[in-house]
Amino acid sequence: MKRVVACMVATLLIAGCKTSPTGRTQYMMYSEQKMNELGVAGFEQIKNEQQIEADVKTNQYVKCIANALIEQLPNQNSKQNWEVVVFRDDSANAFALPGGKIGVHTGLLKVAKDQHQLAAVMGHEVGHVIAQHANERMTQNGLLQAGLQLSNTVMEMNNVQSRNTIMQGLGLGAQVGLTLPFGRSHESEADVIGLNLMAKAGFKPIGAVELWQNMEKLGGDRPMEFLSTHPSPDNRIEKLNSKIAEANSLYKAAQQKGLHPQCRI
């Protein structure tokens, strides 16, 4: 088993080491150009497959919020030509992709009651992009598969007994111990990045808490947080509340700069 672990560690060292906006160590092996190409291609496919909302006021409202957020992004991100599209979809969802792409579902507008709440979701999604979570996730998935294949090969060469059982255990352990928590860490990090971003843009930070309170009221069956890639709404709200004081300071500074978004349908 020491050889198995050594192989998996060696595989991880192949990836490049970077630091996220919150100071977390990241491993990424894809170029920014490659990720942007994938994001643009993916967005074009979504536009071809989903109905786009044509209502002018709805589009102006969403783009107003997006523009306020984009102005507060780091230079390499704010200088991108961002494309914002509203999709006619009843799900309460939004997303952002590398390459400067933002999609918002009309169903989200029924849950996010005002510009501050919608800015919380959009800021969260843009947070995934500027933290390069897609790159990190693709790297993780590739390294995980490579590590498991190496482990299987080493055990096969050394005639390890119960190899199949061990591989099944490694696969489950990797999912619960690495893949799922990794997803939760991305979500929590995007929450913090988005909270600060919306505050810098002049949106009220409390909107993020109110948004997740609204989400919680939607109900529905959810897996235990231990077996989910997303934190539970309660934990999300608790984490956001713990960061609200810092965000309020950023909001006050934005107000002093004259940043008062007036985005309405």
Short mmCIF file of C-alpha atoms in Angstrom, two decimals:
data_model
loop_
_atom_site.label_atom_id
_atom_site.label_comp_id
_atom_site.label_asym_id
_atom_site.label_seq_id
_atom_site.Cartn_x
_atom_site.Cartn_y
_atom_site.Cartn_z
CA MET A 1 0.00 0.00 0.00
CA LYS A 2 2.96 2.34 0.50
CA ARG A 3 3.72 2.00 -3.20
CA VAL A 4 0.09 2.76 -4.01
CA VAL A 5 0.15 5.95 -1.97
CA ALA A 6 3.52 6.94 -3.47
CA CYS A 7 2.10 6.59 -6.98
CA MET A 8 -0.90 8.76 -6.19
CA VAL A 9 1.29 11.43 -4.56
CA ALA A 10 3.60 11.43 -7.58
CA THR A 11 0.60 11.93 -9.84
CA LEU A 12 -0.56 14.94 -7.81
CA LEU A 13 2.88 16.56 -8.12
CA ILE A 14 2.48 16.68 -11.89
CA ALA A 15 -0.01 19.54 -11.58
CA GLY A 16 1.01 23.16 -11.18
CA CYS A 17 0.58 24.79 -7.78
CA LYS A 18 -1.30 28.10 -7.48
CA THR A 19 -3.16 30.08 -4.84
CA SER A 20 -6.87 30.88 -4.92
CA PRO A 21 -8.29 34.38 -4.18
CA THR A 22 -8.92 33.25 -0.59
CA GLY A 23 -5.39 31.88 -0.13
CA ARG A 24 -6.18 28.21 -0.66
CA THR A 25 -3.53 26.07 -2.44
CA GLN A 26 -4.69 24.86 -5.86
CA TYR A 27 -3.39 22.35 -8.40
CA MET A 28 -4.10 23.15 -12.05
CA MET A 29 -2.65 21.69 -15.22
CA TYR A 30 -4.62 23.45 -17.98
CA SER A 31 -3.86 26.83 -19.54
CA GLU A 32 -6.20 29.79 -19.21
CA GLN A 33 -6.55 29.83 -22.99
CA LYS A 34 -7.66 26.20 -23.03
CA MET A 35 -10.22 26.78 -20.30
CA ASN A 36 -11.57 29.87 -22.11
CA GLU A 37 -11.95 27.85 -25.31
CA LEU A 38 -13.88 25.16 -23.47
CA GLY A 39 -16.07 27.76 -21.75
CA VAL A 40 -16.93 29.55 -25.00
CA ALA A 41 -17.70 26.27 -26.78
CA GLY A 42 -19.85 25.07 -23.89
CA PHE A 43 -21.79 28.33 -23.78
CA GLU A 44 -22.50 28.21 -27.51
CA GLN A 45 -23.85 24.71 -27.12
CA ILE A 46 -26.13 25.79 -24.27
CA LYS A 47 -27.45 28.70 -26.36
CA ASN A 48 -28.26 26.30 -29.17
CA GLU A 49 -30.07 23.88 -26.87
CA GLN A 50 -31.98 26.20 -24.52
CA GLN A 51 -34.56 28.89 -25.21
CA ILE A 52 -33.28 32.43 -24.73
CA GLU A 53 -35.48 34.97 -22.94
CA ALA A 54 -36.42 37.80 -25.31
CA ASP A 55 -38.03 40.19 -22.81
CA VAL A 56 -36.07 43.44 -22.99
CA LYS A 57 -36.66 44.56 -19.41
CA THR A 58 -35.61 41.21 -17.97
CA ASN A 59 -32.40 41.23 -19.99
CA GLN A 60 -31.61 44.83 -19.04
CA TYR A 61 -32.15 44.00 -15.37
CA VAL A 62 -29.79 41.01 -15.38
CA LYS A 63 -27.15 42.79 -17.46
CA CYS A 64 -27.30 45.82 -15.15
CA ILE A 65 -26.32 43.63 -12.22
CA ALA A 66 -23.70 41.77 -14.25
CA ASN A 67 -22.06 45.01 -15.40
CA ALA A 68 -21.84 46.34 -11.82
CA LEU A 69 -20.15 43.12 -10.70
CA ILE A 70 -17.80 42.90 -13.68
CA GLU A 71 -16.48 46.42 -13.00
CA GLN A 72 -15.15 45.18 -9.65
CA LEU A 73 -13.32 42.14 -11.00
CA PRO A 74 -9.52 41.89 -11.17
CA ASN A 75 -8.11 43.53 -14.30
CA GLN A 76 -7.59 40.32 -16.28
CA ASN A 77 -11.25 39.44 -15.74
CA SER A 78 -12.88 42.89 -15.96
CA LYS A 79 -11.23 43.55 -19.33
CA GLN A 80 -12.87 40.48 -20.86
CA ASN A 81 -15.82 40.99 -23.19
CA TRP A 82 -18.42 39.31 -20.97
CA GLU A 83 -21.54 37.85 -22.55
CA VAL A 84 -24.68 37.70 -20.40
CA VAL A 85 -27.65 35.61 -21.53
CA VAL A 86 -30.99 35.02 -19.81
CA PHE A 87 -32.44 31.57 -20.50
CA ARG A 88 -36.14 30.81 -20.28
CA ASP A 89 -35.93 28.02 -17.75
CA ASP A 90 -38.03 27.51 -14.61
CA SER A 91 -35.13 26.23 -12.49
CA ALA A 92 -33.66 28.63 -9.92
CA ASN A 93 -30.20 28.55 -11.39
CA ALA A 94 -27.38 30.61 -12.85
CA PHE A 95 -23.86 29.80 -14.04
CA ALA A 96 -20.67 31.38 -15.31
CA LEU A 97 -18.04 29.84 -17.57
CA PRO A 98 -14.40 30.63 -18.38
CA GLY A 99 -14.13 32.94 -21.35
CA GLY A 100 -16.46 35.56 -19.87
CA LYS A 101 -19.85 33.85 -20.07
CA ILE A 102 -22.79 34.28 -17.68
CA GLY A 103 -26.13 32.52 -17.89
CA VAL A 104 -29.19 33.22 -15.72
CA HIS A 105 -32.40 31.18 -15.68
CA THR A 106 -35.69 33.04 -15.48
CA GLY A 107 -36.74 30.73 -12.63
CA LEU A 108 -34.07 32.31 -10.44
CA LEU A 109 -35.82 35.67 -10.69
CA LYS A 110 -38.74 34.21 -8.72
CA VAL A 111 -36.43 33.29 -5.83
CA ALA A 112 -34.00 36.20 -5.92
CA LYS A 113 -36.49 38.93 -5.03
CA ASP A 114 -34.33 42.00 -5.72
CA GLN A 115 -31.06 43.16 -7.24
CA HIS A 116 -29.09 42.40 -4.07
CA GLN A 117 -30.22 38.78 -3.91
CA LEU A 118 -29.64 38.20 -7.62
CA ALA A 119 -26.21 39.84 -7.33
CA ALA A 120 -25.37 37.28 -4.63
CA VAL A 121 -26.01 34.38 -7.00
CA MET A 122 -24.30 35.98 -9.97
CA GLY A 123 -21.34 37.03 -7.83
CA HIS A 124 -21.07 33.46 -6.56
CA GLU A 125 -21.03 32.06 -10.10
CA VAL A 126 -18.47 34.60 -11.31
CA GLY A 127 -16.46 33.69 -8.20
CA HIS A 128 -16.11 30.15 -9.56
CA VAL A 129 -14.58 31.61 -12.72
CA ILE A 130 -12.07 34.00 -11.17
CA ALA A 131 -10.98 31.28 -8.73
CA GLN A 132 -10.49 28.92 -11.71
CA HIS A 133 -12.56 26.19 -10.11
CA ALA A 134 -13.31 24.54 -13.47
CA ASN A 135 -9.59 24.14 -14.15
CA GLU A 136 -9.01 22.80 -10.68
CA ARG A 137 -11.90 20.36 -10.95
CA MET A 138 -10.78 19.05 -14.35
CA THR A 139 -7.27 18.63 -12.99
CA GLN A 140 -8.55 16.79 -9.93
CA ASN A 141 -10.68 14.42 -11.98
CA GLY A 142 -7.82 13.65 -14.35
CA LEU A 143 -5.32 13.10 -11.55
CA LEU A 144 -7.76 10.97 -9.59
CA GLN A 145 -8.30 8.63 -12.53
CA ALA A 146 -4.57 8.49 -13.25
CA GLY A 147 -3.81 7.77 -9.60
CA LEU A 148 -6.33 4.93 -9.41
CA GLN A 149 -5.01 3.41 -12.63
CA LEU A 150 -1.46 3.58 -11.29
CA SER A 151 -2.58 1.99 -8.03
CA ASN A 152 -4.28 -0.86 -9.85
CA THR A 153 -1.21 -1.45 -12.04
CA VAL A 154 1.16 -1.53 -9.06
CA MET A 155 -1.03 -3.99 -7.16
CA GLU A 156 -1.41 -6.17 -10.25
CA MET A 157 2.37 -6.27 -10.80
CA ASN A 158 2.93 -7.21 -7.17
CA ASN A 159 0.15 -9.80 -7.05
CA VAL A 160 -1.66 -8.02 -4.23
CA GLN A 161 -4.45 -10.18 -2.86
CA SER A 162 -8.02 -8.84 -2.98
CA ARG A 163 -6.93 -6.24 -5.55
CA ASN A 164 -10.50 -5.69 -6.81
CA THR A 165 -11.83 -5.16 -3.30
CA ILE A 166 -9.06 -2.69 -2.51
CA MET A 167 -9.68 -0.77 -5.74
CA GLN A 168 -13.39 -0.51 -4.96
CA GLY A 169 -12.51 0.85 -1.52
CA LEU A 170 -10.06 3.35 -2.97
CA GLY A 171 -12.68 4.52 -5.46
CA LEU A 172 -15.31 5.09 -2.76
CA GLY A 173 -12.77 6.67 -0.43
CA ALA A 174 -11.65 9.05 -3.17
CA GLN A 175 -15.24 10.11 -3.88
CA VAL A 176 -16.28 10.70 -0.26
CA GLY A 177 -12.92 11.88 1.04
CA LEU A 178 -11.70 13.98 -1.88
CA THR A 179 -14.17 14.61 -4.70
CA LEU A 180 -17.21 15.58 -2.60
CA PRO A 181 -15.41 17.75 -0.03
CA PHE A 182 -13.51 19.33 -2.91
CA GLY A 183 -16.84 20.37 -4.42
CA ARG A 184 -18.06 21.76 -1.10
CA SER A 185 -14.85 23.77 -0.67
CA HIS A 186 -15.42 25.32 -4.10
CA GLU A 187 -18.98 26.28 -3.23
CA SER A 188 -17.97 27.79 0.11
CA GLU A 189 -15.11 29.69 -1.49
CA ALA A 190 -17.36 31.01 -4.27
CA ASP A 191 -19.84 32.16 -1.60
CA VAL A 192 -17.14 34.27 0.07
CA ILE A 193 -15.76 35.64 -3.20
CA GLY A 194 -19.25 36.46 -4.41
CA LEU A 195 -20.21 38.11 -1.13
CA ASN A 196 -17.20 40.44 -1.27
CA LEU A 197 -17.68 41.10 -4.98
CA MET A 198 -21.31 42.14 -4.60
CA ALA A 199 -20.39 44.38 -1.66
CA LYS A 200 -17.63 46.09 -3.66
CA ALA A 201 -20.16 46.70 -6.44
CA GLY A 202 -22.55 48.44 -4.04
CA PHE A 203 -25.06 45.63 -3.44
CA LYS A 204 -26.19 44.94 0.13
CA PRO A 205 -24.35 41.88 1.53
CA ILE A 206 -27.42 40.84 3.55
CA GLY A 207 -28.96 39.96 0.19
CA ALA A 208 -26.79 36.81 0.09
CA VAL A 209 -28.24 35.58 3.38
CA GLU A 210 -31.78 36.44 2.31
CA LEU A 211 -31.26 34.59 -0.97
CA TRP A 212 -30.28 31.35 0.76
CA GLN A 213 -33.16 31.71 3.19
CA ASN A 214 -35.42 31.85 0.13
CA MET A 215 -33.65 28.82 -1.35
CA GLU A 216 -34.17 26.89 1.87
CA LYS A 217 -37.90 27.59 1.73
CA LEU A 218 -38.06 25.84 -1.65
CA GLY A 219 -37.52 22.55 0.17
CA GLY A 220 -37.11 19.38 -1.88
CA ASP A 221 -35.12 16.25 -1.16
CA ARG A 222 -31.44 16.82 -0.53
CA PRO A 223 -28.68 14.28 0.21
CA MET A 224 -26.81 14.49 3.49
CA GLU A 225 -24.15 17.19 3.29
CA PHE A 226 -21.53 14.47 3.90
CA LEU A 227 -22.54 12.93 0.55
CA SER A 228 -23.17 16.15 -1.35
CA THR A 229 -20.97 18.48 -3.36
CA HIS A 230 -22.85 21.50 -1.96
CA PRO A 231 -23.04 22.74 1.64
CA SER A 232 -26.49 22.64 3.20
CA PRO A 233 -28.42 25.96 3.14
CA ASP A 234 -28.10 26.20 6.95
CA ASN A 235 -24.33 25.88 6.81
CA ARG A 236 -24.17 28.29 3.93
CA ILE A 237 -26.16 30.89 5.81
CA GLU A 238 -24.02 30.41 8.92
CA LYS A 239 -20.80 30.87 6.92
CA LEU A 240 -22.15 33.95 5.15
CA ASN A 241 -23.22 35.50 8.46
CA SER A 242 -19.70 34.97 9.78
CA LYS A 243 -18.33 36.98 6.84
CA ILE A 244 -21.01 39.67 6.74
CA ALA A 245 -19.14 42.23 8.88
CA GLU A 246 -16.18 42.33 6.49
CA ALA A 247 -18.52 42.51 3.51
CA ASN A 248 -20.44 45.38 5.10
CA SER A 249 -17.18 47.32 5.36
CA LEU A 250 -16.64 46.81 1.63
CA TYR A 251 -20.24 47.87 0.98
CA LYS A 252 -19.78 51.09 2.96
CA ALA A 253 -16.60 51.85 1.03
CA ALA A 254 -18.51 51.30 -2.23
CA GLN A 255 -21.21 53.68 -1.08
CA GLN A 256 -18.60 56.33 -0.35
CA LYS A 257 -17.31 55.89 -3.90
CA GLY A 258 -20.79 56.60 -5.20
CA LEU A 259 -21.58 53.03 -6.25
CA HIS A 260 -25.36 52.75 -5.98
CA PRO A 261 -26.66 50.19 -8.51
CA GLN A 262 -30.27 50.83 -9.51
CA CYS A 263 -31.16 47.60 -11.31
CA ARG A 264 -34.89 46.97 -11.57
CA ILE A 265 -37.25 45.19 -13.92
#
